[in-house]
Coordinates of N, CA and C in Angstrom, one line a residue:
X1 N -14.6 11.3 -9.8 CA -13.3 10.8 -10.2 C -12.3 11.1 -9.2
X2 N -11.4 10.4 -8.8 CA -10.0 10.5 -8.5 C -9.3 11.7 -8.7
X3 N -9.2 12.6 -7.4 CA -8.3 14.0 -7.5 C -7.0 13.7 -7.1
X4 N -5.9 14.3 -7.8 CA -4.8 14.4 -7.5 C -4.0 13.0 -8.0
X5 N -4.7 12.5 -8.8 CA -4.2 10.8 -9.3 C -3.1 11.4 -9.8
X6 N -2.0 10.9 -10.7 CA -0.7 11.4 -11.1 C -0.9 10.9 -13.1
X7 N -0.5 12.0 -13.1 CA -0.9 12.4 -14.4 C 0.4 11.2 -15.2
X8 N 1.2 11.3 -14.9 CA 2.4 10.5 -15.8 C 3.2 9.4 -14.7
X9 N 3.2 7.9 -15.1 CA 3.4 7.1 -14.5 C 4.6 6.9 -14.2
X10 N 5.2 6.7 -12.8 CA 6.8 7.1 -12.3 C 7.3 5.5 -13.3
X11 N 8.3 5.9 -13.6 CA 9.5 4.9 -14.2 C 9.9 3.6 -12.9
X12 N 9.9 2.4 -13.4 CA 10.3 1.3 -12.0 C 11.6 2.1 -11.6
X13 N 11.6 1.9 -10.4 CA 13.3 1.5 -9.8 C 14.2 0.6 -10.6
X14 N 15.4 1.4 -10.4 CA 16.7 0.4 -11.0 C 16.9 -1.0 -10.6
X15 N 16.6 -2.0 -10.7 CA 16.7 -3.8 -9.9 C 18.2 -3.7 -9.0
X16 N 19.1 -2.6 -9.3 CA 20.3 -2.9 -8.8 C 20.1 -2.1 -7.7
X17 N 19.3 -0.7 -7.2 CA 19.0 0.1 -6.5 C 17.8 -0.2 -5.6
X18 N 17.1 -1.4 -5.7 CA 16.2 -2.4 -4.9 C 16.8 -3.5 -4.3
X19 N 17.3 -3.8 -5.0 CA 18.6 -5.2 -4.3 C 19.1 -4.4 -3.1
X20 N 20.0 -3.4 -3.4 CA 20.5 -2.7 -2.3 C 19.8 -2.4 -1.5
X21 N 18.7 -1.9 -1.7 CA 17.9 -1.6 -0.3 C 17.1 -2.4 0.6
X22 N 16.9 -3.9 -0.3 CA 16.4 -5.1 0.5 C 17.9 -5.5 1.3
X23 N 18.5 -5.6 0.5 CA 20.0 -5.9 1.5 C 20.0 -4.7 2.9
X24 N 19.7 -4.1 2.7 CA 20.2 -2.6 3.5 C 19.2 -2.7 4.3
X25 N 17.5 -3.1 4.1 CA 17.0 -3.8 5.1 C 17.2 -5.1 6.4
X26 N 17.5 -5.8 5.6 CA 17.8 -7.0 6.6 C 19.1 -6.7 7.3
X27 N 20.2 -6.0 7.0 CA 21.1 -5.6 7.9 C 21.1 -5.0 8.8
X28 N 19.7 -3.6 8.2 CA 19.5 -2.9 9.5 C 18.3 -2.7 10.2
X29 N 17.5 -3.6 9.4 CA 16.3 -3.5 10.1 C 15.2 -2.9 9.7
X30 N 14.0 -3.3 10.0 CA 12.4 -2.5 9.1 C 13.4 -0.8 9.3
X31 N 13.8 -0.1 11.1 CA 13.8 0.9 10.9 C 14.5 1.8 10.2
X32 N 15.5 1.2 8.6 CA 16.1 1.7 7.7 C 14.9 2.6 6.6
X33 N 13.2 2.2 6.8 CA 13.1 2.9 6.1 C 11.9 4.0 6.4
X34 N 12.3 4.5 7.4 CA 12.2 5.7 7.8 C 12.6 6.6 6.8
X35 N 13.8 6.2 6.4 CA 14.2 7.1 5.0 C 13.6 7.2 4.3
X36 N 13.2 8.4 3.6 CA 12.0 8.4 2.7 C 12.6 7.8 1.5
X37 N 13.9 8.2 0.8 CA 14.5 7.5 -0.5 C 14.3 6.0 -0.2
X38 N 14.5 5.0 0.8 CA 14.0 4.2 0.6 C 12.5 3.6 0.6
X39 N 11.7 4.3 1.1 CA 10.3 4.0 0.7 C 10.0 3.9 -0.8
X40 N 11.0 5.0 -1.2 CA 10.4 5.7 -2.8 C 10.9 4.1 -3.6
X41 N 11.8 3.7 -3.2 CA 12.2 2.7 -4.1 C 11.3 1.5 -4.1
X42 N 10.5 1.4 -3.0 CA 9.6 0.5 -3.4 C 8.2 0.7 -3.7
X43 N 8.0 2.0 -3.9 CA 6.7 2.2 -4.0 C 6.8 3.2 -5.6
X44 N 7.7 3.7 -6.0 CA 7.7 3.5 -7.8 C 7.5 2.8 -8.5
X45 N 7.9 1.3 -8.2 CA 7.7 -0.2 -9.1 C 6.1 -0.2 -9.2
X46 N 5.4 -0.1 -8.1 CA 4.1 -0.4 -8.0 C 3.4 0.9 -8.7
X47 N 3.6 2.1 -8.5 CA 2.7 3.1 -9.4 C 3.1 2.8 -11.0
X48 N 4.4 2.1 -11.4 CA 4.5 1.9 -12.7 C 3.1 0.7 -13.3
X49 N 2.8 0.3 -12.4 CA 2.2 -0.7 -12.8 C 0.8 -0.7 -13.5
X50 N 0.7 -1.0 -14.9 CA -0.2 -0.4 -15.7 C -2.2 -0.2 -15.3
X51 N -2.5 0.9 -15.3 CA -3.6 1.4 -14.4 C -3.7 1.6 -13.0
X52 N -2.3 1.4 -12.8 CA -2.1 2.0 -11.3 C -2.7 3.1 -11.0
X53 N -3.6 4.1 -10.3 CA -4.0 5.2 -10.0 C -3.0 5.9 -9.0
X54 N -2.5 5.2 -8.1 CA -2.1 5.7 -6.9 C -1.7 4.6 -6.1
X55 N -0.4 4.6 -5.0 CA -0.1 3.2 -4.8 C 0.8 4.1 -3.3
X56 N 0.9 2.8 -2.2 CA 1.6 4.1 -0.9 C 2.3 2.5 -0.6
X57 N 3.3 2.8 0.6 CA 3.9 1.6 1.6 C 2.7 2.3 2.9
X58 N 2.6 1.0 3.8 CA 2.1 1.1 5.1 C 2.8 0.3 5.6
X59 N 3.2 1.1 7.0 CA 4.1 -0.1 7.6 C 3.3 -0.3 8.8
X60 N 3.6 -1.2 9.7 CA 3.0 -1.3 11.2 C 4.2 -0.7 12.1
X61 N 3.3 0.0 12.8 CA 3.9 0.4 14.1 C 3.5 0.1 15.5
X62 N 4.6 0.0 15.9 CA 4.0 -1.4 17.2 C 3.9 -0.6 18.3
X63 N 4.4 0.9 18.4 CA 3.9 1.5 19.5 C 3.1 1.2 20.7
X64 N 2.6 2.1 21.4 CA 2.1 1.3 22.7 C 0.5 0.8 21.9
X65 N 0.7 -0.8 22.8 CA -1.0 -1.3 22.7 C -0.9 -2.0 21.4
X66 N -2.1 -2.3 20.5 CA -2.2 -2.8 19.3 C -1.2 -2.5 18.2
X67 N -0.7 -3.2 17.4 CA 0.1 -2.2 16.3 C -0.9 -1.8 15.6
X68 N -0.5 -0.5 15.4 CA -1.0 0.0 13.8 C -0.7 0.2 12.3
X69 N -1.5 0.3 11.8 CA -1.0 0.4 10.1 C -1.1 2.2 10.2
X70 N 0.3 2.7 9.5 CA 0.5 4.2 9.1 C 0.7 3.8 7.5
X71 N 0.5 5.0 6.4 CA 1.0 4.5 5.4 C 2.2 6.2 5.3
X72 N 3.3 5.5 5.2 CA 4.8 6.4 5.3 C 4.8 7.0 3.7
X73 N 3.9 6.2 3.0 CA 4.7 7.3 1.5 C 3.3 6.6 0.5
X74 N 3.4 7.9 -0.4 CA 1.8 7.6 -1.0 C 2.4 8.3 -2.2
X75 N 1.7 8.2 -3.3 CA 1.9 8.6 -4.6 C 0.9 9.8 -5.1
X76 N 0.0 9.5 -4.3 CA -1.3 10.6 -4.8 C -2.2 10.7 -3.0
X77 N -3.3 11.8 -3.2 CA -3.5 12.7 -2.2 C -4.4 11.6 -1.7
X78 N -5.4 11.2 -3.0 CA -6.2 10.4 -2.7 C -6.1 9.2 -2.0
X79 N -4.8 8.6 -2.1 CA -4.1 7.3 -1.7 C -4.1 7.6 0.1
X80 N -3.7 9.2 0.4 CA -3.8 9.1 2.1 C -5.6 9.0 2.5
X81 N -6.4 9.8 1.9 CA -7.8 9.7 2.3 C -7.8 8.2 2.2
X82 N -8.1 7.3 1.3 CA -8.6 6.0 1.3 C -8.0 5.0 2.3
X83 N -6.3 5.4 2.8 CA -6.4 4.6 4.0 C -6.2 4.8 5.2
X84 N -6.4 6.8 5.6 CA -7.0 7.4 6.6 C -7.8 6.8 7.4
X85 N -9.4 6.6 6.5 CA -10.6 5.6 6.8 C -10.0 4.3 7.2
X86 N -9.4 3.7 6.2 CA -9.4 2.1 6.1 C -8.8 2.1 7.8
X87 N -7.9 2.4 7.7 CA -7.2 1.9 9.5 C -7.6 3.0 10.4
X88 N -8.1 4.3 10.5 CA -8.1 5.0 11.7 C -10.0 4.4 11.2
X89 N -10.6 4.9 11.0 CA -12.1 4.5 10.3 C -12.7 3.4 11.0
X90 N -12.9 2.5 10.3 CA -13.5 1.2 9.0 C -12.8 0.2 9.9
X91 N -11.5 0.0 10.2 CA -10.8 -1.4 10.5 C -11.0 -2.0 9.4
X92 N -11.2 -2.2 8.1 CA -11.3 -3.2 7.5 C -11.1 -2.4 5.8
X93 N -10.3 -3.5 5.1 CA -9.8 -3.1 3.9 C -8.9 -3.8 3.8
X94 N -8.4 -3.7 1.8 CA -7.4 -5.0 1.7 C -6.1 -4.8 2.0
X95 N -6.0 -3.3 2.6 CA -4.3 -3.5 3.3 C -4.7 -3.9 4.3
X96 N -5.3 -4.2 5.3 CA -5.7 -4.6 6.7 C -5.8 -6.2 7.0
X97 N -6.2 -6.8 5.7 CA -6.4 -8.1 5.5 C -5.3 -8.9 5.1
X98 N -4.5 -7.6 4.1 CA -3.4 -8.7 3.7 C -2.4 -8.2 4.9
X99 N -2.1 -8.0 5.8 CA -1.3 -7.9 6.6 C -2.0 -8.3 8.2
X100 N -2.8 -8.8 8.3 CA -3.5 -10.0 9.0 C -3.0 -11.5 8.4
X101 N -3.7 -11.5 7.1 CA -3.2 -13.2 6.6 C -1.6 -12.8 6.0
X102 N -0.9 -12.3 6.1 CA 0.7 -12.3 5.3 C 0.5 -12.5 3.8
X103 N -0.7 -12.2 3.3 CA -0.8 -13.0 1.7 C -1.2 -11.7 1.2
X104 N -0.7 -11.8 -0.4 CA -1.6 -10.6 -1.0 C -3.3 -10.8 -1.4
X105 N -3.2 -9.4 -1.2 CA -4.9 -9.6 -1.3 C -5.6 -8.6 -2.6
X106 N -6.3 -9.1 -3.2 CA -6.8 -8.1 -4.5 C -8.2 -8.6 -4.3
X107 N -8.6 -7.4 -5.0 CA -10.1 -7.1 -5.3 C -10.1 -5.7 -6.5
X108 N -11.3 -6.8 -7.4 CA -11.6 -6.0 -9.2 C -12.5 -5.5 -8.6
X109 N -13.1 -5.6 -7.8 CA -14.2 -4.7 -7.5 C -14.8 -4.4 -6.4
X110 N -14.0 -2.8 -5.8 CA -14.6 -3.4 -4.3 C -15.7 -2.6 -4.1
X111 N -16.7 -1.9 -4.9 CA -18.1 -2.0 -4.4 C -19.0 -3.1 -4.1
X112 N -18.6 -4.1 -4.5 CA -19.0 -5.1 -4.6 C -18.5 -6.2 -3.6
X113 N -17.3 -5.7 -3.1 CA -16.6 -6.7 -2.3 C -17.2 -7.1 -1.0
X114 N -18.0 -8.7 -0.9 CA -18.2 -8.6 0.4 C -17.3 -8.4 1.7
X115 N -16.3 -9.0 1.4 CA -15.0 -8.4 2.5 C -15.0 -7.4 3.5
X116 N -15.2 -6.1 2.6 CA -15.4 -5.0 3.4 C -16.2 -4.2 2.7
X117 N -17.4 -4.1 3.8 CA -18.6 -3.5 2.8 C -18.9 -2.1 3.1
X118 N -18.7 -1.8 3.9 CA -18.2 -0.2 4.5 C -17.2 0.7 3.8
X119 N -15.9 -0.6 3.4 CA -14.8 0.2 3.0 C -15.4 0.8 1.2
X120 N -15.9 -0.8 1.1 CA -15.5 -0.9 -1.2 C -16.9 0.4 -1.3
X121 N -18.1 0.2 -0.4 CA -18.9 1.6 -0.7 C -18.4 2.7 -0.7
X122 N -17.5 3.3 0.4 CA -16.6 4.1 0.5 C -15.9 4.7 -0.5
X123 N -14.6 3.9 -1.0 CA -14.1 4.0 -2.0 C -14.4 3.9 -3.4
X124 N -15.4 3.2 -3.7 CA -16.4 3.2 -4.8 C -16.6 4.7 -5.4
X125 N -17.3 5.4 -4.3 CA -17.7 6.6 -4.3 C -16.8 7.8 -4.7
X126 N -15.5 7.7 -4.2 CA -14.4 8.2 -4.4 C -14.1 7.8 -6.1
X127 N -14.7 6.9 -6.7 CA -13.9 7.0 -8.3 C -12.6 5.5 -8.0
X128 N -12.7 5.0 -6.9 CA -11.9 4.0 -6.5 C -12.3 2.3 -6.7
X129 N -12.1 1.7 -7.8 CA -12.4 0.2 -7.8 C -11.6 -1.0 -7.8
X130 N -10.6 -0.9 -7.6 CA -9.7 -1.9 -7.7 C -8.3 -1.5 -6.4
X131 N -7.7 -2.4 -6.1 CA -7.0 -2.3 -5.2 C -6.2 -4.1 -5.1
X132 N -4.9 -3.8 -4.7 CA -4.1 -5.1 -4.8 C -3.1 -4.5 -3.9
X133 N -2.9 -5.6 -2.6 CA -2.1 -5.2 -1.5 C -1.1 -6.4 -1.2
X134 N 0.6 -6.2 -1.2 CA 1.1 -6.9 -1.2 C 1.9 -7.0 0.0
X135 N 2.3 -8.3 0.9 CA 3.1 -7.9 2.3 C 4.4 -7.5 1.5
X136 N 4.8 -6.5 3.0 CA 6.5 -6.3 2.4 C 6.9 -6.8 4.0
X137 N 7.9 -7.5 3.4 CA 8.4 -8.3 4.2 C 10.2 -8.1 4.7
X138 N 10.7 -8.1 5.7 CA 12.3 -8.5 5.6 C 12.7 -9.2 6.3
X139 N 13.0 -10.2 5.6 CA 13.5 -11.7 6.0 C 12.3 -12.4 6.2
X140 N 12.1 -12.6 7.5 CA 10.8 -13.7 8.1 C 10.0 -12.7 8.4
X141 N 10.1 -11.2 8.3 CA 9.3 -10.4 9.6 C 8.3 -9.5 8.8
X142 N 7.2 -9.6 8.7 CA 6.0 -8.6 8.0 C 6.3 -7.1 8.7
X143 N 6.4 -6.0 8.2 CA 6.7 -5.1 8.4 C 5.6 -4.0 7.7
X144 N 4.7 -4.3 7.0 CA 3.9 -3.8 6.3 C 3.0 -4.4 4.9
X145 N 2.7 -3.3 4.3 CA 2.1 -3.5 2.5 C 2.5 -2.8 1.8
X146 N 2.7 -3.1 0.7 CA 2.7 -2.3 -0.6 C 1.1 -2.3 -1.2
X147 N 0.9 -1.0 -1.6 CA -0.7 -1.2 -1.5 C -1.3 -0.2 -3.3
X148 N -2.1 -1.0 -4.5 CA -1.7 -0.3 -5.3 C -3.6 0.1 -5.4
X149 N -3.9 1.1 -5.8 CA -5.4 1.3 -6.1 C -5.6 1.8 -7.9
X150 N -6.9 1.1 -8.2 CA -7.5 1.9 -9.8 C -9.0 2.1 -9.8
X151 N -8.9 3.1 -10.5 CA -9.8 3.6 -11.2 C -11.1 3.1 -12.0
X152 N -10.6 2.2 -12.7 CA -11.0 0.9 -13.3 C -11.1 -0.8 -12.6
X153 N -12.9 -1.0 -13.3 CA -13.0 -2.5 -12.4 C -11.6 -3.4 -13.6
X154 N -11.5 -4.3 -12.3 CA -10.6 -5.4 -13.3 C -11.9 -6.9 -12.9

């Protein structure tokens, strides 16, 4: 089973306190959220989300050479192990995918998922079966995923 999952599910963000920080994005840029209070605001909506286990932001960093995927803010312990592997690892998984195609990407079952069969064995094992990754976006510019994981196949 899933260590360190969170015992009691964070409350959404205020819609008026998201508004402002999408605004406060596009004015200043992906690098406004370095700030961790702004990470937090988009990554509580998603652990509210019913059987959520654990849910993080990953943004790309374009650094030298390839960009990479970091994930800046996680909800549970487990959430940095599973995408530790996924991008320094594996290369492959559904935040990797959905921020390749710009689309969200879900999977009810990723032991089973042909997609990434390294990763869903992986995480399987861990107590980990479901997963739904969303671009976050500002304006026209992918800047990352919102990335949510469960416990339970869907």
């Amino acid at each position: 089973m899933v260590e360190n999952s969170p015992q009691n599910i964070a409350a959404p963000a205020d819609r008026e306190q998201v508004r402002e920080e999408i605004r406060r994005l596009r004015e200043e840029g992906a690098g406004a959220l370095s700030d961790q209070g702004a990470l937090e605001v988009f990554i509580a909506p998603a652990d509210a989300i019913p059987g959520v286990d654990g849910a993080s932001v990953a943004l790309i960093n374009e650094g030298k050479g390839l960009p990479v995927l970091q994930t800046a803010s996680a909800t549970a312990g487990f959430v940095h192990d599973i995408e530790s592997f996924q991008y320094n690892e594996l290369g492959e998984g559904p935040c990797i995918t959905c921020v390749h195609t710009g689309r969200p990407t879900v999977s009810g079952s990723l032991a089973a998922d042909e997609r990434w069969p390294r990763f869903g064995g992986r995480v399987g094992r861990m107590g980990v079966h479901s997963a739904l990754s969303l671009p976050l976006m500002v304006g026209e510019q992918l800047i990352g995923a919102i990335n949510c994981y469960a416990c339970l196949l869907y």
